[in-house]
Short mmCIF file of C-alpha atoms and ligand atoms in Angstrom, two decimals:
data_model
loop_
_atom_site.label_atom_id
_atom_site.label_comp_id
_atom_site.label_asym_id
_atom_site.label_seq_id
_atom_site.Cartn_x
_atom_site.Cartn_y
_atom_site.Cartn_z
CA MET A 116 107.57 114.27 136.39
CA ALA A 117 110.69 112.73 133.14
CA PHE A 118 110.23 108.99 131.61
CA HIS A 119 112.94 107.23 131.74
CA GLY A 120 112.11 104.37 129.89
CA VAL A 121 111.18 101.48 130.27
CA ASP A 122 114.37 98.64 129.59
CA TYR A 123 113.36 94.81 131.97
CA TYR A 124 115.21 93.06 128.87
CA ALA A 125 118.43 95.29 128.21
CA LEU A 126 117.47 96.43 125.34
CA ASP A 127 119.34 99.73 125.26
CA GLU A 128 122.91 97.35 124.86
CA LEU A 129 121.25 96.45 121.48
CA LEU A 130 121.36 100.08 119.69
CA THR A 131 124.59 101.42 118.47
CA GLU A 132 125.18 104.72 120.70
CA GLU A 133 123.94 106.74 117.77
CA GLU A 134 120.58 105.08 118.36
CA ARG A 135 120.81 105.92 121.94
CA LEU A 136 120.98 109.81 121.27
CA VAL A 137 119.08 110.27 118.85
CA ARG A 138 116.09 108.58 121.24
CA ASP A 139 117.20 111.11 124.11
CA THR A 140 117.01 113.84 121.91
CA PHE A 141 113.84 113.14 120.49
CA ARG A 142 112.81 111.96 124.85
CA ARG A 143 113.94 115.67 125.93
CA PHE A 144 112.11 117.44 123.43
CA VAL A 145 109.01 115.24 124.17
CA ASP A 146 108.97 115.84 127.70
CA GLU A 147 110.20 119.41 127.32
CA GLU A 148 107.74 120.56 124.90
CA LEU A 149 105.21 118.13 123.54
CA MET A 150 103.82 116.96 126.95
CA PRO A 151 102.93 120.31 128.45
CA ILE A 152 100.52 121.00 125.08
CA VAL A 153 99.38 117.31 124.70
CA ALA A 154 96.46 117.54 126.96
CA GLY A 155 95.25 121.38 125.41
CA HIS A 156 95.10 120.57 121.57
CA PHE A 157 93.65 117.09 122.37
CA ARG A 158 91.07 118.40 124.53
CA HIS A 159 90.03 121.48 121.57
CA GLY A 160 90.63 118.99 119.03
CA THR A 161 93.15 121.75 116.99
CA PHE A 162 97.18 120.38 116.04
CA PRO A 163 99.61 122.34 117.19
CA ARG A 164 101.13 124.59 114.61
CA GLU A 165 104.80 124.99 115.52
CA LEU A 166 105.21 120.83 115.74
CA PRO A 167 106.17 121.01 111.56
CA GLY A 168 108.77 123.82 111.91
CA ARG A 169 110.43 121.67 115.58
CA LEU A 170 110.47 118.14 114.00
CA GLY A 171 111.56 120.11 110.21
CA ALA A 172 113.99 121.39 112.71
CA LEU A 173 115.55 118.52 114.94
CA GLY A 174 116.18 115.70 111.64
CA ALA A 175 112.61 113.96 112.36
CA LEU A 176 110.40 114.57 109.31
CA GLY A 177 111.83 111.93 106.00
CA ALA A 178 114.68 111.36 109.04
CA SER A 179 115.06 107.89 106.84
CA LEU A 180 115.59 109.03 104.13
CA HIS A 181 118.84 110.57 102.06
CA GLY A 182 119.88 113.10 100.77
CA TYR A 183 117.16 116.45 100.45
CA GLY A 184 117.69 117.58 103.64
CA CYS A 185 116.68 114.23 104.84
CA ALA A 186 118.18 112.93 108.06
CA GLY A 187 119.84 109.58 106.02
CA LEU A 188 119.37 108.06 109.60
CA GLY A 189 118.64 104.26 109.36
CA PRO A 190 115.30 102.23 110.39
CA VAL A 191 116.35 101.40 113.91
CA ALA A 192 116.68 105.46 115.24
CA TYR A 193 114.00 106.35 113.01
CA GLY A 194 111.85 104.10 114.49
CA LEU A 195 112.88 105.19 118.30
CA ILE A 196 111.48 108.58 116.90
CA MET A 197 108.60 107.21 115.97
CA GLN A 198 108.37 105.45 119.86
CA GLU A 199 109.15 108.58 121.57
CA LEU A 200 106.35 111.05 119.19
CA GLU A 201 103.86 108.34 120.03
CA ARG A 202 105.14 107.63 123.38
CA CYS A 203 102.96 112.35 124.30
CA ASP A 204 100.79 111.12 121.31
CA SER A 205 99.78 109.19 118.20
CA GLY A 206 98.01 112.56 116.24
CA PHE A 207 102.32 114.11 116.38
CA ARG A 208 103.29 110.74 115.34
CA SER A 209 100.74 110.45 112.47
CA PHE A 210 101.97 113.16 111.57
CA ALA A 211 105.18 112.64 111.57
CA SER A 212 104.66 109.14 109.74
CA VAL A 213 102.02 110.49 107.16
CA GLN A 214 104.59 113.64 106.35
CA GLY A 215 107.59 111.37 105.55
CA SER A 216 106.44 107.41 105.05
CA LEU A 217 103.47 108.37 103.05
CA VAL A 218 104.70 112.17 101.49
CA MET A 219 107.57 111.96 101.02
CA TYR A 220 108.56 108.53 100.57
CA PRO A 221 106.65 108.53 96.87
CA ILE A 222 108.07 111.55 95.91
CA HIS A 223 111.71 110.37 96.39
CA ALA A 224 110.75 106.88 94.98
CA PHE A 225 108.44 107.43 92.58
CA GLY A 226 109.11 111.30 91.76
CA SER A 227 111.28 113.05 88.53
CA GLU A 228 114.25 114.93 89.96
CA GLU A 229 111.88 118.24 89.65
CA GLN A 230 109.12 117.43 91.70
CA LYS A 231 111.85 115.75 94.08
CA GLN A 232 114.25 119.01 94.37
CA ARG A 233 110.79 121.20 95.12
CA TRP A 234 108.84 119.27 97.61
CA LEU A 235 111.16 117.15 100.19
CA PRO A 236 113.71 120.17 101.42
CA GLU A 237 110.05 122.07 102.07
CA MET A 238 108.80 118.82 103.30
CA ALA A 239 112.44 117.83 105.33
CA ALA A 240 112.75 121.63 107.16
CA GLY A 241 108.48 121.13 108.18
CA ARG A 242 107.62 124.43 105.64
CA ALA A 243 106.24 122.50 103.27
CA ILE A 244 103.04 119.81 104.75
CA GLY A 245 102.05 116.51 103.05
CA CYS A 246 98.64 114.16 102.94
CA PHE A 247 98.33 110.67 101.23
CA GLY A 248 95.14 110.18 99.77
CA LEU A 249 93.87 106.57 99.51
CA THR A 250 91.12 105.52 101.47
CA GLU A 251 87.89 106.68 100.45
CA PRO A 252 84.45 106.55 101.86
CA ASP A 253 83.98 103.66 100.09
CA PHE A 254 86.83 101.75 99.96
CA GLY A 255 89.40 101.77 103.03
CA SER A 256 90.73 97.95 103.14
CA ASN A 257 90.07 97.73 99.56
CA PRO A 258 92.21 100.31 98.38
CA SER A 259 91.94 98.33 95.09
CA GLY A 260 87.82 99.21 93.94
CA MET A 261 88.96 102.67 94.16
CA ARG A 262 86.65 105.42 92.26
CA THR A 263 88.75 107.97 91.90
CA VAL A 264 89.97 108.63 88.47
CA ALA A 265 92.86 110.83 86.43
CA LYS A 266 91.63 110.83 82.76
CA ARG A 267 94.47 112.31 80.55
CA THR A 268 93.64 115.37 78.52
CA GLY A 269 96.36 116.39 76.02
CA SER A 270 98.53 118.58 78.17
CA GLY A 271 97.83 116.40 81.91
CA TYR A 272 94.83 114.58 83.82
CA VAL A 273 91.27 115.86 85.35
CA ILE A 274 91.11 114.33 88.56
CA SER A 275 87.44 113.72 89.57
CA GLY A 276 85.96 111.73 93.46
CA GLU A 277 86.69 111.70 96.41
CA LYS A 278 89.35 110.50 99.35
CA ARG A 279 87.57 110.39 103.24
CA TRP A 280 89.82 110.08 106.33
CA ILE A 281 92.95 111.91 105.41
CA THR A 282 95.74 113.01 108.03
CA SER A 283 97.46 115.94 107.66
CA GLY A 284 94.33 117.20 104.75
CA GLY A 285 93.19 120.72 105.94
CA LEU A 286 96.50 121.45 106.10
CA ALA A 287 98.46 120.39 103.33
CA ASP A 288 100.29 122.07 100.31
CA VAL A 289 100.11 119.31 98.78
CA ALA A 290 98.83 115.85 98.38
CA VAL A 291 99.64 112.45 96.95
CA VAL A 292 96.70 111.16 95.71
CA TRP A 293 96.11 107.25 94.29
CA ALA A 294 93.51 107.65 91.02
CA ARG A 295 92.66 105.48 88.29
CA THR A 296 93.71 105.99 84.91
CA ASP A 297 93.06 104.18 81.73
CA GLU A 298 96.47 103.21 81.13
CA PRO A 299 96.21 98.99 81.02
CA GLU A 300 99.25 98.24 82.17
CA ALA A 301 99.08 100.17 85.68
CA PRO A 302 95.81 101.96 86.04
CA ILE A 303 96.65 103.13 89.41
CA ARG A 304 99.17 106.07 89.35
CA GLY A 305 100.12 108.73 92.29
CA PHE A 306 100.04 112.32 91.67
CA LEU A 307 100.63 115.58 93.41
CA VAL A 308 97.72 118.17 93.79
CA GLU A 309 98.98 121.87 95.14
CA ARG A 310 96.58 123.01 97.01
CA GLY A 311 95.09 125.88 95.49
CA THR A 312 94.27 123.78 92.27
CA LYS A 313 90.84 124.53 90.58
CA GLY A 314 88.48 122.15 91.74
CA PHE A 315 90.51 120.44 94.64
CA THR A 316 88.89 121.52 98.22
CA THR A 317 89.19 120.15 101.54
CA ARG A 318 86.61 119.63 104.61
CA ASP A 319 87.75 118.55 108.13
CA ILE A 320 85.89 115.60 109.65
CA GLU A 321 84.71 117.13 113.45
CA GLY A 322 83.82 114.62 116.11
CA LYS A 323 86.11 113.40 116.72
CA PHE A 324 86.94 110.77 120.10
CA SER A 325 90.57 109.67 118.68
CA LEU A 326 93.23 111.48 117.34
CA ARG A 327 91.71 114.49 118.41
CA ALA A 328 95.16 116.58 118.12
CA SER A 329 95.54 114.99 114.78
CA VAL A 330 93.33 117.10 111.58
CA THR A 331 91.83 115.09 109.59
CA SER A 332 89.75 115.41 106.17
CA GLU A 333 88.00 114.56 102.75
CA LEU A 334 89.64 115.49 99.59
CA ILE A 335 87.20 116.68 97.03
CA PHE A 336 87.87 116.65 93.59
CA GLU A 337 85.85 117.83 91.01
CA ASP A 338 87.44 117.99 87.33
CA CYS A 339 90.40 118.78 88.93
CA GLU A 340 92.90 119.68 85.83
CA VAL A 341 96.74 119.22 87.16
CA PRO A 342 99.11 119.23 84.86
CA GLN A 343 101.66 116.73 83.29
CA SER A 344 103.62 116.94 85.36
CA ALA A 345 102.03 116.05 88.90
CA LEU A 346 102.37 112.79 87.80
CA LEU A 347 104.97 110.60 89.72
CA PRO A 348 106.29 109.38 87.11
CA GLY A 349 107.13 105.52 89.00
CA SER A 350 104.22 104.97 89.94
CA GLY A 351 102.71 102.29 88.40
CA GLY A 352 100.00 100.05 90.05
CA LEU A 353 98.22 99.01 93.66
CA LYS A 354 102.12 97.72 94.57
CA SER A 355 103.43 101.47 94.81
CA PRO A 356 100.55 103.22 97.88
CA LEU A 357 101.21 99.89 99.52
CA SER A 358 105.35 100.15 99.15
CA CYS A 359 104.44 102.80 101.50
CA LEU A 360 102.09 101.58 103.61
CA ASN A 361 105.21 99.33 104.80
CA GLN A 362 107.58 102.46 105.27
CA ALA A 363 103.92 103.94 107.37
CA ARG A 364 103.11 100.50 109.30
CA TYR A 365 107.21 99.85 110.29
CA GLY A 366 107.10 103.15 111.80
CA ILE A 367 103.83 102.12 113.87
CA ALA A 368 105.16 99.66 114.90
CA TRP A 369 107.83 101.59 116.80
CA GLY A 370 105.13 104.30 117.74
CA ALA A 371 102.56 101.68 119.49
CA ILE A 372 105.86 101.06 122.11
CA GLY A 373 105.80 104.38 123.12
CA ALA A 374 101.79 104.52 124.38
CA ALA A 375 102.26 102.02 125.91
CA MET A 376 105.35 102.35 128.12
CA ALA A 377 103.60 105.55 128.54
CA CYS A 378 100.30 104.29 129.82
CA TYR A 379 102.71 101.60 131.80
CA ASP A 380 105.19 104.40 133.78
CA GLU A 381 101.52 105.60 134.35
CA ALA A 382 100.23 103.03 135.79
CA LEU A 383 103.05 101.88 137.74
CA ARG A 384 103.27 105.48 139.20
CA TYR A 385 99.87 105.70 140.37
CA THR A 386 99.31 102.56 141.60
CA ARG A 387 101.60 102.44 144.09
CA ASP A 388 100.60 105.09 145.29
CA ARG A 389 96.34 105.08 145.70
CA VAL A 390 96.31 103.65 148.19
CA GLN A 391 93.18 101.54 148.82
CA PHE A 392 92.28 99.34 151.95
CA ALA A 393 94.55 100.98 153.66
CA ARG A 394 97.58 100.02 150.91
CA PRO A 395 98.83 100.47 147.52
CA ILE A 396 96.73 99.64 145.25
CA ALA A 397 100.36 98.19 143.07
CA GLY A 398 100.40 95.61 146.17
CA TYR A 399 97.38 93.75 145.16
CA GLN A 400 97.74 90.17 143.05
CA LEU A 401 95.10 91.74 140.28
CA VAL A 402 96.53 94.91 139.59
CA GLN A 403 100.12 93.53 139.26
CA LEU A 404 98.64 90.32 137.08
CA LYS A 405 97.67 93.78 135.31
CA LEU A 406 101.25 96.01 136.01
CA VAL A 407 102.84 92.26 134.47
CA ASP A 408 100.95 91.89 131.28
CA MET A 409 101.61 95.06 130.38
CA LEU A 410 105.83 94.75 130.72
CA GLU A 411 105.77 91.49 129.72
CA ASP A 412 103.85 92.53 126.34
CA ILE A 413 106.27 95.79 125.63
CA THR A 414 109.55 94.16 126.36
CA ASN A 415 107.87 91.16 123.30
CA ALA A 416 106.93 94.22 121.21
CA GLN A 417 110.33 96.51 121.50
CA LEU A 418 112.20 92.97 120.51
CA LEU A 419 109.84 92.21 117.50
CA ALA A 420 109.92 96.62 116.95
CA TRP A 421 113.70 96.21 117.18
CA ARG A 422 114.68 92.52 114.98
CA LEU A 423 112.62 94.04 112.21
CA GLY A 424 114.46 97.42 112.38
CA ARG A 425 117.67 94.59 111.71
CA LEU A 426 115.88 92.77 108.85
CA LYS A 427 114.71 96.31 107.00
CA GLU A 428 118.54 97.69 107.74
CA ALA A 429 120.42 94.43 106.13
CA GLY A 430 117.45 95.07 102.93
CA LYS A 431 115.96 91.97 104.40
CA ALA A 432 112.74 92.84 105.47
CA ARG A 433 109.12 91.55 104.04
CA ALA A 434 105.68 93.14 104.58
CA GLN A 435 104.26 90.37 105.76
CA GLN A 436 106.43 91.18 109.00
CA VAL A 437 105.66 94.68 108.55
CA SER A 438 102.26 93.30 109.32
CA MET A 439 103.10 91.00 112.37
CA ALA A 440 104.99 94.02 113.93
CA LYS A 441 102.14 95.86 113.05
CA ARG A 442 98.87 93.94 114.92
CA HIS A 443 100.67 93.08 117.69
CA ASN A 444 102.23 96.00 118.75
CA VAL A 445 99.64 97.98 118.32
CA ARG A 446 97.15 95.05 119.73
CA ILE A 447 99.07 95.05 123.65
CA ALA A 448 99.93 98.85 123.48
CA LEU A 449 95.43 99.48 122.55
CA HIS A 450 95.22 96.57 126.22
CA ALA A 451 98.19 97.90 127.81
CA ALA A 452 95.86 101.88 127.82
CA ARG A 453 92.90 99.71 128.24
CA ASN A 454 94.32 98.16 131.84
CA ALA A 455 95.63 101.69 132.62
CA ARG A 456 92.66 103.33 132.40
CA ASP A 457 91.38 100.75 134.24
CA LEU A 458 94.11 100.83 136.93
CA LEU A 459 93.33 104.87 136.89
CA GLY A 460 89.88 104.21 138.53
CA ALA A 461 88.06 107.71 137.52
CA ASN A 462 91.22 109.66 137.10
CA GLY A 463 91.04 107.02 134.19
CA VAL A 464 88.94 108.71 132.31
CA THR A 465 90.00 112.75 132.92
CA ASP A 466 92.63 114.02 130.47
CA GLU A 467 94.63 114.94 133.87
CA TYR A 468 96.19 111.72 132.65
CA GLN A 469 97.31 110.61 129.72
CA ALA A 470 96.23 106.71 129.34
CA GLY A 471 92.13 107.90 128.28
CA ARG A 472 93.56 109.82 125.35
CA HIS A 473 96.30 107.32 124.81
CA MET A 474 93.19 104.57 124.62
CA CYS A 475 91.42 106.52 122.59
CA ASN A 476 93.86 107.51 120.24
CA LEU A 477 94.74 103.39 119.30
CA GLU A 478 91.37 102.69 118.78
CA SER A 479 92.49 104.19 115.34
CA VAL A 480 95.43 102.79 115.24
CA PHE A 481 93.81 100.03 115.39
CA THR A 482 92.13 100.45 112.10
CA TYR A 483 94.41 102.88 109.77
CA GLU A 484 97.54 101.53 108.28
CA GLY A 485 95.68 97.63 106.89
CA THR A 486 93.15 96.75 110.41
CA ASP A 487 94.47 94.67 112.58
CA HIS A 488 91.82 91.81 109.77
CA ILE A 489 93.46 92.78 107.12
CA HIS A 490 97.35 92.43 109.09
CA THR A 491 95.87 89.15 110.38
CA LEU A 492 94.52 87.59 106.89
CA ILE A 493 97.91 89.31 105.15
CA LEU A 494 99.56 86.96 107.85
CA GLY A 495 97.02 84.38 107.34
CA GLN A 496 97.80 83.97 103.35
CA ASP A 497 101.32 84.32 104.03
CA ILE A 498 101.80 80.84 106.42
CA THR A 499 99.00 79.29 104.41
CA GLY A 500 99.26 80.32 100.87
CA LEU A 501 95.23 80.64 100.24
CA SER A 502 94.09 84.25 100.32
CA ALA A 503 90.73 85.03 102.32
CA PHE A 504 90.09 88.15 99.88
CA ASP A 505 89.16 86.38 96.99
P1 LIG B 30 96.89 92.07 95.77
O1 LIG B 30 97.04 91.54 94.99
O2 LIG B 30 97.72 91.36 97.39
O3 LIG B 30 98.55 93.15 95.61
C1 LIG B 30 98.49 94.42 95.17
C2 LIG B 30 99.72 94.09 94.16
O4 LIG B 30 100.40 95.02 95.51
C3 LIG B 30 101.22 93.90 95.85
N1 LIG B 30 101.19 93.82 97.70
C4 LIG B 30 102.21 94.67 98.09
N2 LIG B 30 103.26 95.93 97.79
C5 LIG B 30 104.32 96.46 99.10
N3 LIG B 30 103.94 96.41 99.81
C6 LIG B 30 102.82 95.52 100.27
N4 LIG B 30 102.57 95.91 101.26
C7 LIG B 30 101.59 95.10 99.53
N5 LIG B 30 100.62 94.24 99.59
C8 LIG B 30 100.32 93.82 98.00
C9 LIG B 30 101.46 92.76 94.94
O5 LIG B 30 102.49 92.11 95.47
C10 LIG B 30 100.46 93.08 94.04
O6 LIG B 30 101.69 93.29 93.46
P2 LIG B 30 101.81 93.02 91.78
O7 LIG B 30 103.21 93.09 91.29
O8 LIG B 30 100.86 91.94 91.72
O9 LIG B 30 100.73 93.55 90.80
O10 LIG B 30 96.49 93.47 96.32
P3 LIG B 30 94.80 93.40 96.34
O11 LIG B 30 93.94 94.29 95.73
O12 LIG B 30 94.00 91.77 97.15
O13 LIG B 30 95.21 93.94 98.21
C11 LIG B 30 95.14 93.54 98.82
C12 LIG B 30 95.32 94.72 100.68
C13 LIG B 30 94.27 94.07 101.64
C14 LIG B 30 96.47 92.90 102.27
C15 LIG B 30 95.27 95.67 100.99
O14 LIG B 30 94.52 96.40 99.54
C16 LIG B 30 95.77 95.73 102.43
O15 LIG B 30 97.36 96.15 102.97
N6 LIG B 30 95.17 97.12 101.93
C17 LIG B 30 94.66 98.26 103.25
C18 LIG B 30 94.17 98.87 103.54
C19 LIG B 30 95.25 100.77 103.93
O16 LIG B 30 96.07 99.92 104.79
N7 LIG B 30 95.20 101.11 103.67
C20 LIG B 30 95.82 102.37 104.66
C21 LIG B 30 95.72 104.06 104.68
S1 LIG B 30 96.40 104.66 104.27
C22 LIG B 30 96.57 105.61 106.20
O17 LIG B 30 95.90 104.78 106.78
C23 LIG B 30 97.30 106.39 106.31
S2 LIG B 30 97.09 106.44 108.36
C24 LIG B 30 97.84 107.97 108.87
C25 LIG B 30 98.95 107.51 109.50
O18 LIG B 30 99.75 106.62 109.60
O19 LIG B 30 99.57 107.37 110.85
P1 LIG B 31 86.16 99.11 105.82
O1 LIG B 31 87.46 98.44 105.57
O2 LIG B 31 85.07 99.52 106.12
O3 LIG B 31 86.38 98.25 107.71
C1 LIG B 31 85.67 97.78 108.51
C2 LIG B 31 85.45 96.74 109.04
O4 LIG B 31 85.25 95.27 108.95
C3 LIG B 31 86.97 96.66 109.97
O5 LIG B 31 86.65 95.61 111.21
C4 LIG B 31 87.26 95.30 109.38
O6 LIG B 31 88.84 94.70 109.32
C5 LIG B 31 86.65 94.80 108.86
N1 LIG B 31 87.34 93.98 107.71
C6 LIG B 31 87.04 94.38 105.80
N2 LIG B 31 87.74 93.67 105.10
C7 LIG B 31 87.17 92.48 104.92
C8 LIG B 31 87.30 91.66 105.41
N3 LIG B 31 88.27 91.17 104.10
N4 LIG B 31 88.20 90.32 106.17
C9 LIG B 31 87.62 90.77 107.21
N5 LIG B 31 86.83 91.90 107.98
C10 LIG B 31 87.36 92.46 107.17
N6 LIG B 31 93.68 106.49 104.67
C11 LIG B 31 94.89 107.37 103.84
O7 LIG B 31 94.15 107.11 102.86
N7 LIG B 31 95.26 108.45 103.92
C12 LIG B 31 95.40 108.70 105.89
O8 LIG B 31 96.15 109.67 106.37
C13 LIG B 31 94.51 108.11 106.54
N8 LIG B 31 94.58 108.80 107.70
C14 LIG B 31 93.48 107.96 108.91
C15 LIG B 31 92.73 108.78 109.99
C16 LIG B 31 92.09 108.18 111.32
C17 LIG B 31 92.68 109.29 112.38
C18 LIG B 31 91.70 107.19 110.91
C19 LIG B 31 90.95 106.85 111.96
C20 LIG B 31 91.49 106.29 108.91
C21 LIG B 31 92.77 107.26 108.11
N9 LIG B 31 92.57 106.63 107.13
C22 LIG B 31 93.34 106.95 106.22
C23 LIG B 31 91.61 105.44 106.41
C24 LIG B 31 92.33 103.90 107.16
O9 LIG B 31 93.55 103.78 106.38
C25 LIG B 31 90.89 103.04 106.64
O10 LIG B 31 89.87 103.96 107.81
C26 LIG B 31 91.36 101.47 107.46
O11 LIG B 31 92.21 100.99 106.49
C27 LIG B 31 90.17 100.97 107.07
O12 LIG B 31 89.08 101.85 106.43
P2 LIG B 31 87.50 101.70 106.50
O13 LIG B 31 87.87 102.40 107.72
O14 LIG B 31 87.00 101.73 105.12
O15 LIG B 31 86.67 99.72 107.35
#
């Protein structure tokens, strides 16, 4: 059934014509091409291999970057793409987030001209796939403790260590890998490690309850020799990977609205139709309370994301503001998914409906790109001036 949007406060009026056009293009694409296949991929734990090429053809990959075959869209248009993709599935948005914000962005920001020419046009078209390796088995929220090292040799570096929970790891042609070097000024540097490099292997993580239509992997580096040209020359310090996270967290703030809208839309339709005690359940006060909470939360999330987008456009968005939008919007989306699942009764636990899938997916979204706690502490530090991390 076609999705007509959730816009209680006429927020469409705040969008430019181009932004609405981009949103409507992706809305149609999602309804026609992704909705029919998503439940099957989630059920079987498979990733649609045609997705990168289709997203590339539509200009969704690295959409806010300029040059090198990228679409050069503004932040709000980019956000609306993430919203529509995640309206279908967080795993599909994750693929696009990682490719654009966590792989193409660092190549664009920190790469040499040769690295940009080699990778960005291929990645924008979806012909090459990338992944971003920051998290390690023992260092998730605290990446500053990473153990992966890159030791200098005469001609390059030898990388040793392990990355875990890496989106698209098993699919990727190239991994952006963050490793500790012995350079005193800014020891953490980024490297581009290509699939097939000796000493580099990947292993997919099985048995996920969440993001089942996305590939999540381990990256293993055993004395993996890379040339000097693998180094992202402009990277230096933890600040570099954290600045990539700002881009991806921004996209998640929009994406989560999509998941929440899908759950609200489904719950509204279902409760109007479902009759218990001789009346549609949408007529009961407790049910209306849940529907109204969802709509109000979505409206707040839309305003937050829109304003953050306009600040970003003006070059004024702070990382802490991105944290608030990621934290708030994922929270409300998870809440909406749990409530929608409830309102669907037993049907809510099957993949015939979306709410249960979104609910499971959003548990990962709550955890990745900075857990809810971590964003709380980032904001706590910002308003008190006191760090709770130290
Ligand atoms: P701290 O001392 O605060 O900072 C180190 C340096 O980094 C700078 N910085 C940032 N720069 C840009 N953007 C940000 N968001 C930044 N946050 C910090 C900071 O100014 C400092 O710069 P300088 O010049 O003084 O060196 O670092 P810390 O070690 O105390 O850590 C702070 C903390 C906990 C907030 C940070 O480590 C953190 O954000 N942890 C969460 C880790 C995380 O989010 N991992 C995500 C991995 S990727 C992923 O999940 C992909 S999911 C797939 C998908 O997106 O779909
Ligand atoms: P931990 O850091 O061990 O946290 C466990 C719990 O402790 C959380 O509740 C956390 O909030 C809490 N906690 C930790 N420290 C504090 C503190 N100081 N104060 C209060 N509470 C605290 N990583 C990548 O690098 N690239 C990827 O592409 C990627 N994709 C992912 C895909 C999926 C499906 C998932 C689930 C994860 C992915 N990640 C990726 C990893 C993700 O970023 C980490 O899972 C996340 O940063 C949290 O780390 P952790 O899982 O080790 O949890």
